[in-house]
Coordinates of C-alpha atoms in Angstrom, one line a residue:
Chain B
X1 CA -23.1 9.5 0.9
X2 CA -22.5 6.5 1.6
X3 CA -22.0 4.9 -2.0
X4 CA -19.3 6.7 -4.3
X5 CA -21.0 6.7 -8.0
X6 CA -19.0 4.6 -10.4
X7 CA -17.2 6.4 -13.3
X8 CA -15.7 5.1 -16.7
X9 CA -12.6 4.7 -14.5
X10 CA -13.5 3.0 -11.4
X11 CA -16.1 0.7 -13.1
X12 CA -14.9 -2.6 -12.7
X13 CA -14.8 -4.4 -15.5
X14 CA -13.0 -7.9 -15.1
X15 CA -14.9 -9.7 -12.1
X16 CA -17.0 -7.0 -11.8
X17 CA -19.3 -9.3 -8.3
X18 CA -15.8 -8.6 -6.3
X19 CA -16.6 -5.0 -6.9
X20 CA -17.6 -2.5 -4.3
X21 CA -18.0 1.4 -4.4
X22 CA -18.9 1.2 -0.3
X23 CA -17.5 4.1 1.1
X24 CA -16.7 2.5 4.4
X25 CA -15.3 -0.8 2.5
X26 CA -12.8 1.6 1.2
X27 CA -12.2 3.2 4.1
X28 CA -11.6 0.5 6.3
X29 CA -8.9 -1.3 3.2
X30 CA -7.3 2.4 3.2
X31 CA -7.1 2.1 7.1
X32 CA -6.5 -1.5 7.3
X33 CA -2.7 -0.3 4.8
X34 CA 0.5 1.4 5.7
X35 CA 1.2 1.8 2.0
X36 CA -0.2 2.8 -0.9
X37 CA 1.2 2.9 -4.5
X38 CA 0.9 6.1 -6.2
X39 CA 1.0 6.4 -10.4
X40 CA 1.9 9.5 -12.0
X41 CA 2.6 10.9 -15.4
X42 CA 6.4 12.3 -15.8
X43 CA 7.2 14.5 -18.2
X44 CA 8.1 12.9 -21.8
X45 CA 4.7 10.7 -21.0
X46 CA 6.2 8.2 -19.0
X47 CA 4.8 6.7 -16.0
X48 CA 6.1 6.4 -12.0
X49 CA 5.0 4.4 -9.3
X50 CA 6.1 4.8 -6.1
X51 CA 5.1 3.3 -2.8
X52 CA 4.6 5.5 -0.1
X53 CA 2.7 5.1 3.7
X54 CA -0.8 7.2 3.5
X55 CA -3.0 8.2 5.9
X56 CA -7.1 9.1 6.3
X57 CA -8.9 11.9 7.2
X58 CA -12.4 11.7 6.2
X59 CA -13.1 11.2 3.0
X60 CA -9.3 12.5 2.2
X61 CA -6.2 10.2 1.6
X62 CA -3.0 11.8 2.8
X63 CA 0.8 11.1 2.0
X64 CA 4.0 12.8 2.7
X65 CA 7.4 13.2 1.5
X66 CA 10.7 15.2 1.4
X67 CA 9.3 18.1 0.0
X68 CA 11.2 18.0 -3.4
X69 CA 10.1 14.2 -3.6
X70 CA 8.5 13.4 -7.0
X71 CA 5.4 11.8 -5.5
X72 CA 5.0 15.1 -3.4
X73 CA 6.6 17.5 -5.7
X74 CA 5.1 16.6 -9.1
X75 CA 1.5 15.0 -8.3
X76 CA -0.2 18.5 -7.5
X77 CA -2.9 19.4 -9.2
X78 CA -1.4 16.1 -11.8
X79 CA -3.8 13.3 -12.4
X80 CA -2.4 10.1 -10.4
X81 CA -4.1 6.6 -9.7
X82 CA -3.4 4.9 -6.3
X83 CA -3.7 1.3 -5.6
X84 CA -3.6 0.2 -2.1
X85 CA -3.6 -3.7 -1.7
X86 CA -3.7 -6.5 0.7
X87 CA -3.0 -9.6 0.2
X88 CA -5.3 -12.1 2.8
X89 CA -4.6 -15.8 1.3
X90 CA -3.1 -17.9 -1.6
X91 CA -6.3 -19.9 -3.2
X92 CA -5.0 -23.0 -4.2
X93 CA -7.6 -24.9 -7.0
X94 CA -7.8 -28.0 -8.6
X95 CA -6.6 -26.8 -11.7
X96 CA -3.9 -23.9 -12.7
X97 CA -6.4 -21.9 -14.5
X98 CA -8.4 -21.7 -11.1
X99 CA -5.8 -20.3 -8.6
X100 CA -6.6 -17.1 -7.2
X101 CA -5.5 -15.1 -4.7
X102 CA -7.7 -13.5 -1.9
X103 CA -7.7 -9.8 -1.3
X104 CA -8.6 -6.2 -0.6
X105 CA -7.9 -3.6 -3.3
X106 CA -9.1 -0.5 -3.5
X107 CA -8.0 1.7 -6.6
X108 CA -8.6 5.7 -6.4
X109 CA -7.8 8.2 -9.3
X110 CA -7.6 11.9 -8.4
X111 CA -5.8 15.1 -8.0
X112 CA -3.5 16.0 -5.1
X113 CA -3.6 19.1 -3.5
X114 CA -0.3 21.0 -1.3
X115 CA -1.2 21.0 2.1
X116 CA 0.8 24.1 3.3
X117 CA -0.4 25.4 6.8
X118 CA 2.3 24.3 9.4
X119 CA -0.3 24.2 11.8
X120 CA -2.3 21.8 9.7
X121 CA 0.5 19.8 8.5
X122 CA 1.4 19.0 12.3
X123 CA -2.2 18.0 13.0
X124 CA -2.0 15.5 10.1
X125 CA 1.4 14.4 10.7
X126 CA 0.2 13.5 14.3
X127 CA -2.8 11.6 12.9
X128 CA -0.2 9.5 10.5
X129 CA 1.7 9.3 13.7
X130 CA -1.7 7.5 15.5
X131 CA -2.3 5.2 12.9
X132 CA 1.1 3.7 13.3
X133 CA 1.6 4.0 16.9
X134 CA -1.6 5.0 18.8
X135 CA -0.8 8.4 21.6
X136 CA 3.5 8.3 20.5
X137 CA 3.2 11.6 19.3
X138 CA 3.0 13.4 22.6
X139 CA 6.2 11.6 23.9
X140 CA 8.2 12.6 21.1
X141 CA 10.5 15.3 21.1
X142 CA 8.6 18.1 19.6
X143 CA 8.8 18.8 15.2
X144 CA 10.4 21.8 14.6
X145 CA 9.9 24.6 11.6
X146 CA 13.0 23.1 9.6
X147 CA 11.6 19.7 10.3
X148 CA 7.7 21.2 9.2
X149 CA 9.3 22.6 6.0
X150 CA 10.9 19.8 4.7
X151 CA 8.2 17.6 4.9
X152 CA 6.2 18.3 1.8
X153 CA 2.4 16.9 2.6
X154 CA -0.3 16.4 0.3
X155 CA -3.6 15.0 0.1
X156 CA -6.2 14.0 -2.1
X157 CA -10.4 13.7 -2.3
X158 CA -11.4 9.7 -2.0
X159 CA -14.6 10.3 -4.6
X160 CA -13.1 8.2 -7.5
X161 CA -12.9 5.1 -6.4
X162 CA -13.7 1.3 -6.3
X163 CA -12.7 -1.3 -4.4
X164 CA -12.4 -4.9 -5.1
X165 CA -12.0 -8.0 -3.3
X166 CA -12.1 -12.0 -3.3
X167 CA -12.1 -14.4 -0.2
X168 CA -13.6 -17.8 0.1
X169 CA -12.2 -20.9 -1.1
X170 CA -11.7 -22.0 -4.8
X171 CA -14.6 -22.4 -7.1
X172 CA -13.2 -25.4 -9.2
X173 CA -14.9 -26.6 -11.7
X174 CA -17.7 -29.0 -11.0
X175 CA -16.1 -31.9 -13.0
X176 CA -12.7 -31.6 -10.8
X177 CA -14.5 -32.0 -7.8
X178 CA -12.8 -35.4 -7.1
X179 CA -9.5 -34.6 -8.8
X180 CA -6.9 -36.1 -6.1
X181 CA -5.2 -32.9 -4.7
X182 CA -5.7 -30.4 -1.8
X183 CA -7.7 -27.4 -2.8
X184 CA -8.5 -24.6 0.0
X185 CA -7.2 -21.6 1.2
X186 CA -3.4 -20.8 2.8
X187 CA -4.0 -17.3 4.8
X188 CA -1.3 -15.5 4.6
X189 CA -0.9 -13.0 8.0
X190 CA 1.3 -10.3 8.6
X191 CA 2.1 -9.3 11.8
X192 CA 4.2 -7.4 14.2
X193 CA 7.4 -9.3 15.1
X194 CA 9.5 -8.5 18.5
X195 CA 10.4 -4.8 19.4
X196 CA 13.6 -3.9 18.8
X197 CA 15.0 -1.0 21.0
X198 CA 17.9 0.6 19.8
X199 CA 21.5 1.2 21.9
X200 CA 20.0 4.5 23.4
X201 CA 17.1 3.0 25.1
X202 CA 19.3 0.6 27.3
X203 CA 18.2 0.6 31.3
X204 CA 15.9 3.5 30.6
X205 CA 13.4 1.0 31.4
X206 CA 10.6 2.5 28.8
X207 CA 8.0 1.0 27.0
X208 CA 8.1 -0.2 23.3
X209 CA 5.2 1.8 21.6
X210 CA 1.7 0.7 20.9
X211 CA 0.7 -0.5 17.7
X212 CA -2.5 -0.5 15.7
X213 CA -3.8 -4.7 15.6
X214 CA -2.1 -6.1 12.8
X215 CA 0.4 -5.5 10.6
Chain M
X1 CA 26.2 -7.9 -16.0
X2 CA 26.2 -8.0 -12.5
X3 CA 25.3 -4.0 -12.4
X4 CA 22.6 -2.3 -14.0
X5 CA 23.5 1.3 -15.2
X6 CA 20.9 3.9 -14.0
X7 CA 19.3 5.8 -16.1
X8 CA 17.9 9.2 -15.5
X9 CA 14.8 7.4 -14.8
X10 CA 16.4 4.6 -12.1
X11 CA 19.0 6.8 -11.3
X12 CA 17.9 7.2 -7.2
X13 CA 17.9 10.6 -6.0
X14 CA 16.1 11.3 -2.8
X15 CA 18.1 8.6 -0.4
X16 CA 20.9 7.9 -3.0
X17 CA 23.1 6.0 -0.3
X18 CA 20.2 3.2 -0.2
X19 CA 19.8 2.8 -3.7
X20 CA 21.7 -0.5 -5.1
X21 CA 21.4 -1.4 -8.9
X22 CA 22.8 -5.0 -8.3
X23 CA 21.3 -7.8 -10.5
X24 CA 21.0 -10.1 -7.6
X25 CA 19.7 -7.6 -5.5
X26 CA 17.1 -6.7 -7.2
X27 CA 16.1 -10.2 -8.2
X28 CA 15.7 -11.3 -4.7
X29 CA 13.8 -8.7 -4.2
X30 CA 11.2 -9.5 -7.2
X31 CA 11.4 -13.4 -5.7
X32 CA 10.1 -12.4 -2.4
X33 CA 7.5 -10.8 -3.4
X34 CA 4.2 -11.9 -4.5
X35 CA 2.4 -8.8 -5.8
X36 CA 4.0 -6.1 -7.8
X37 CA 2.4 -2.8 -9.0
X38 CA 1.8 -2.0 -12.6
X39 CA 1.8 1.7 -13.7
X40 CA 0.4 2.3 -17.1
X41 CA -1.1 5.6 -19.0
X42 CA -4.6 5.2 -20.4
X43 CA -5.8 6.7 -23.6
X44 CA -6.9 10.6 -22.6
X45 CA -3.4 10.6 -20.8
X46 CA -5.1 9.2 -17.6
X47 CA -2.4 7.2 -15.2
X48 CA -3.5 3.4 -13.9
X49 CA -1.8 1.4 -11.3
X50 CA -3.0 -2.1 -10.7
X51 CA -1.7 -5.0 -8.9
X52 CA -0.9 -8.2 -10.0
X53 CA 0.9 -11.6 -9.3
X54 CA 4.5 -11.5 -10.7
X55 CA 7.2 -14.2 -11.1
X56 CA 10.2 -13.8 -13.1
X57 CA 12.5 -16.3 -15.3
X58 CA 16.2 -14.6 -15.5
X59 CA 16.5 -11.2 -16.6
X60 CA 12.6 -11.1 -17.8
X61 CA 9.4 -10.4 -15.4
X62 CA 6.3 -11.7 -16.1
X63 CA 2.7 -11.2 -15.4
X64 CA -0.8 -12.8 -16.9
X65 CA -4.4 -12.2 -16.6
X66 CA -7.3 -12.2 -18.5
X67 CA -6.4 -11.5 -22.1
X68 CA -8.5 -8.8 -22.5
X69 CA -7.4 -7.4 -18.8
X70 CA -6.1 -4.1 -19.0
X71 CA -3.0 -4.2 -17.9
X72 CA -2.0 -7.5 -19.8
X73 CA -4.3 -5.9 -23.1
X74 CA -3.1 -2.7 -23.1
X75 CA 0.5 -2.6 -21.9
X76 CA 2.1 -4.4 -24.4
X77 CA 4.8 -2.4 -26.4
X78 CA 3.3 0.8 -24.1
X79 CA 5.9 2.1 -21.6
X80 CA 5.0 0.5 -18.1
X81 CA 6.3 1.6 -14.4
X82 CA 6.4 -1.8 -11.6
X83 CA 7.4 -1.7 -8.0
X84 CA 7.3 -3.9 -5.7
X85 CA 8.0 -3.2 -2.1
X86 CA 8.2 -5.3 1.1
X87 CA 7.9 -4.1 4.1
X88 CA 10.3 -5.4 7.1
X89 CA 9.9 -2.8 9.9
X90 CA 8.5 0.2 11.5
X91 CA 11.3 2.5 12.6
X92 CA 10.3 4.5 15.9
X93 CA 12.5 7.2 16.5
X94 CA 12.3 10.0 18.9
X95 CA 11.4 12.9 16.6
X96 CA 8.4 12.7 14.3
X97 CA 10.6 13.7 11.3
X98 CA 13.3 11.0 12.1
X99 CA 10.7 8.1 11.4
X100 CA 10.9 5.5 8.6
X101 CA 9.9 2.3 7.5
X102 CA 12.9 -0.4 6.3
X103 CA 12.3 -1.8 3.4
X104 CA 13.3 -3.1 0.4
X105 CA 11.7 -2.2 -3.0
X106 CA 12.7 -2.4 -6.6
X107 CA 11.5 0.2 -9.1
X108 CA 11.5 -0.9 -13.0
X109 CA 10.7 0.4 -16.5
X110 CA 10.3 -1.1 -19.4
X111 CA 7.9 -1.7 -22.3
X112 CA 6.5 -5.1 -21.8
X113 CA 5.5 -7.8 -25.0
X114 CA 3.1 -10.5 -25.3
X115 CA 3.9 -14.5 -24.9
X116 CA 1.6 -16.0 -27.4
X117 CA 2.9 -19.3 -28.0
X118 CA 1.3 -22.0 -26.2
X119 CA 4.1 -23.9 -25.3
X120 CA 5.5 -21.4 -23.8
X121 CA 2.8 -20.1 -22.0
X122 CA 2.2 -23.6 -20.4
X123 CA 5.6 -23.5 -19.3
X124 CA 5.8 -20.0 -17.8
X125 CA 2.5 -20.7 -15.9
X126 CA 4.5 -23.4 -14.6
X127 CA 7.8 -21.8 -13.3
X128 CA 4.6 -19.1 -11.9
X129 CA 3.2 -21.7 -9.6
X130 CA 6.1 -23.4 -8.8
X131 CA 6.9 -20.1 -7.2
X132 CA 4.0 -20.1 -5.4
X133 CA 3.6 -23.9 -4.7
X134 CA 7.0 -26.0 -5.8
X135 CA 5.9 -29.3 -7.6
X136 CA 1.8 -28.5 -7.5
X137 CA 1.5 -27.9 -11.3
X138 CA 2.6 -31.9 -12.1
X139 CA -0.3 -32.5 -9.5
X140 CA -3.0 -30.1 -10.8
X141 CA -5.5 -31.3 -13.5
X142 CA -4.2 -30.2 -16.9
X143 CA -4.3 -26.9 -18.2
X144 CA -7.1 -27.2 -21.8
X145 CA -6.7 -24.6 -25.2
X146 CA -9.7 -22.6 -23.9
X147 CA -7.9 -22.0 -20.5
X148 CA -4.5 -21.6 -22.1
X149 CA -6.1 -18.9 -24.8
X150 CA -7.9 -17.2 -22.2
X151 CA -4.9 -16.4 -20.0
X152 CA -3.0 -13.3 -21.4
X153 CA 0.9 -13.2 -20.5
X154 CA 3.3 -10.6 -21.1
X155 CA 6.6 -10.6 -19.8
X156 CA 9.2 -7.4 -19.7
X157 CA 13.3 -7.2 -19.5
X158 CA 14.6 -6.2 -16.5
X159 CA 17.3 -4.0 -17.8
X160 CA 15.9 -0.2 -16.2
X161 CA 15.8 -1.1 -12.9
X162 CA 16.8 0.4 -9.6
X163 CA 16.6 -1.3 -5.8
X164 CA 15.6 1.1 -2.9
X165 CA 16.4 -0.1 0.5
X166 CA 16.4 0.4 4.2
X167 CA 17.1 -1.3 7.4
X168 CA 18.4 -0.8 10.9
X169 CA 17.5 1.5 13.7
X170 CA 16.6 5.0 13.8
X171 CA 19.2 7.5 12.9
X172 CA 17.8 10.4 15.5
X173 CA 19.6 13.5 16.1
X174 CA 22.4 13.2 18.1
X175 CA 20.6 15.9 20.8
X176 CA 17.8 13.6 20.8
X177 CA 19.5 10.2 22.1
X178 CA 18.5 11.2 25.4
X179 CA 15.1 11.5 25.0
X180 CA 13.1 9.9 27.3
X181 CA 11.1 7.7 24.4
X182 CA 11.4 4.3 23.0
X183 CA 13.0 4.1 20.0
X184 CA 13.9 1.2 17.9
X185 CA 12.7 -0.8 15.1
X186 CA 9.3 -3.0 15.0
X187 CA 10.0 -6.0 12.8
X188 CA 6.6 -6.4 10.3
X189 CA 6.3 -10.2 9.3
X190 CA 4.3 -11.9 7.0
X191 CA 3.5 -15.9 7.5
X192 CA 1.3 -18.4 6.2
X193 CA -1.4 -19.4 8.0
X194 CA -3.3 -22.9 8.8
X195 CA -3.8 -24.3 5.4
X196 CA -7.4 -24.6 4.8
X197 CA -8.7 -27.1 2.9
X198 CA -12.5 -26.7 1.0
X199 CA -15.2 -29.1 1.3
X200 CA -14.0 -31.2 -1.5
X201 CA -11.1 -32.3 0.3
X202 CA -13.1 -34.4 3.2
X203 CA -11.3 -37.8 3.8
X204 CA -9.1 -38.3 1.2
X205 CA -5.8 -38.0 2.9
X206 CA -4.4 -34.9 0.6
X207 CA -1.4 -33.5 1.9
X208 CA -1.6 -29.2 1.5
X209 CA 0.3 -27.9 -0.8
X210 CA 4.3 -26.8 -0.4
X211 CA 4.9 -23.5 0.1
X212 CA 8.1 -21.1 -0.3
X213 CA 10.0 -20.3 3.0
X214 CA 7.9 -16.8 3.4
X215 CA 4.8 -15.2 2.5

């Protein structure tokens, strides 16, 4: 489907014309992030957030961790809410009140399952592995079954969700129109800087690795 | 106090020897940041994690919104979870498992409370966007009552906080150094971009606004 079905929770409330419930708008602000921000529930009621790089399968969200991590650990089959953001540009008004930023959120709710099978949890360690570094994974030195058992991996469906986002410039209101100060937009960009090879890789002459288009 | 003491809560576990609870430290790293993540449990025990602008004012962190938003509405004197987390670098290493990101991120808790005086509103919105913009507010068209009533603001002590950090190459297995595959670190920058102005701005000679060294 290719709309996900608004709930009490992913209703968007506040500015609710920047929502979307598109699954591909999702999926592409999912892709489009190395990290996420996971919320859980500790015991003695308290909440954690952690930030943490996720990955996509389908219609699943994927993150990993040492294996005794609390975000891996203490999320399964534990309500969480995960918020991945990015921030596109600083929207500069003609008065406080209308500043804004432009973005792309997209907030899921859910519960995380173990992903135990080593074979699996290779396949989607190599498909994190793609997403930051397209075809690296075959050059690497191969994971072993220590490696495989440390890494705790778990994953969760994307079928509470919503996204939201804002871009365009500042809607001002009409009577500040003339007000004497610059109003617009100032992007903001991330990006890749200069690789940085380490003191192994001298006269080896290899490649740095290939990245995904922006940062 | 220069040093926060951890708490079982702040007290870093998983990666202890990159976990710094120095005031400074942690206050650049709230500075630099633009977004932060707020954790917050719903009623029906339901964890939420939204993002939102931040600025801070010496040991308190603030955030605003709508006043009825609901992580301005319903966080105050409710127990609250924020990280923020920026992201400097991919690190390539030549194992899978030996990957990482650097980083540097600060984890707090707290129970935030409401500003309600309008004073003192007016002049934390300030010290906000003079974070974002230094000397716009004088420039901006006066903030009014309904604005000013309209804009929730809470602000919470830093007091339970811990910083989480990394940077520098890859730390591979000694075996591994070898291993015919780049390795290194990928810096990840974030700039501003051309300022764009809106159509309001035609021919009248505005400068764009200042902006803080970095995105």
């Amino acid at each position: 489907m290719p709309q996900i079905t608004p709930t009490n929770q992913t209703r968007v409330v506040r500015g609710a014309k920047r929502a979307n419930y598109d699954r591909d708008t999702l999926h592409a602000i999912i892709d489009a992030a190395l990290i996420c921000h996971v919320a859980q529930i500790l015991p003695g009621n308290r909440p954690l957030v952690t930030p943490t790089a996720h990955w996509r399968e389908g219609n699943w969200l994927y993150w990993h961790g040492l294996s005794s991590a609390r975000n891996v650990a203490a999320t399964q089959a534990q309500p969480v809410s995960i918020n991945i953001c990015l921030l596109d540009g600083l929207v500069m008004a003609r008065s406080a009140f209308h500043h804004s930023i432009n973005y792309r959120s997209a907030t899921l709710f859910g519960t995380p399952e173990p992903v135990t099978d080593p074979a699996e949890k290779t396949r989607q360690l190599e498909i994190f592995l793609d997403k930051v570094s397209p075809e690296r994974w075959p050059q690497l030195r191969p994971i072993n079954d220590s490696e495989l058992k440390a890494t705790g991996l778990v994953r969760m469906a994307i079928d509470e969700a919503s996204a939201k986002m804002r871009n365009g410039p500042p809607v001002d209101d009409e009577a500040d129109h003339d007000w004497p100060v610059w109003a617009g937009v100032i992007p903001v960009q991330s990006q890749w800087g200069s690789p940085e090879p380490d003191q192994y890789c001298t006269d080896k002459g290899l490649d740095h690795p290939r990245l995904p288009g922006s940062a």
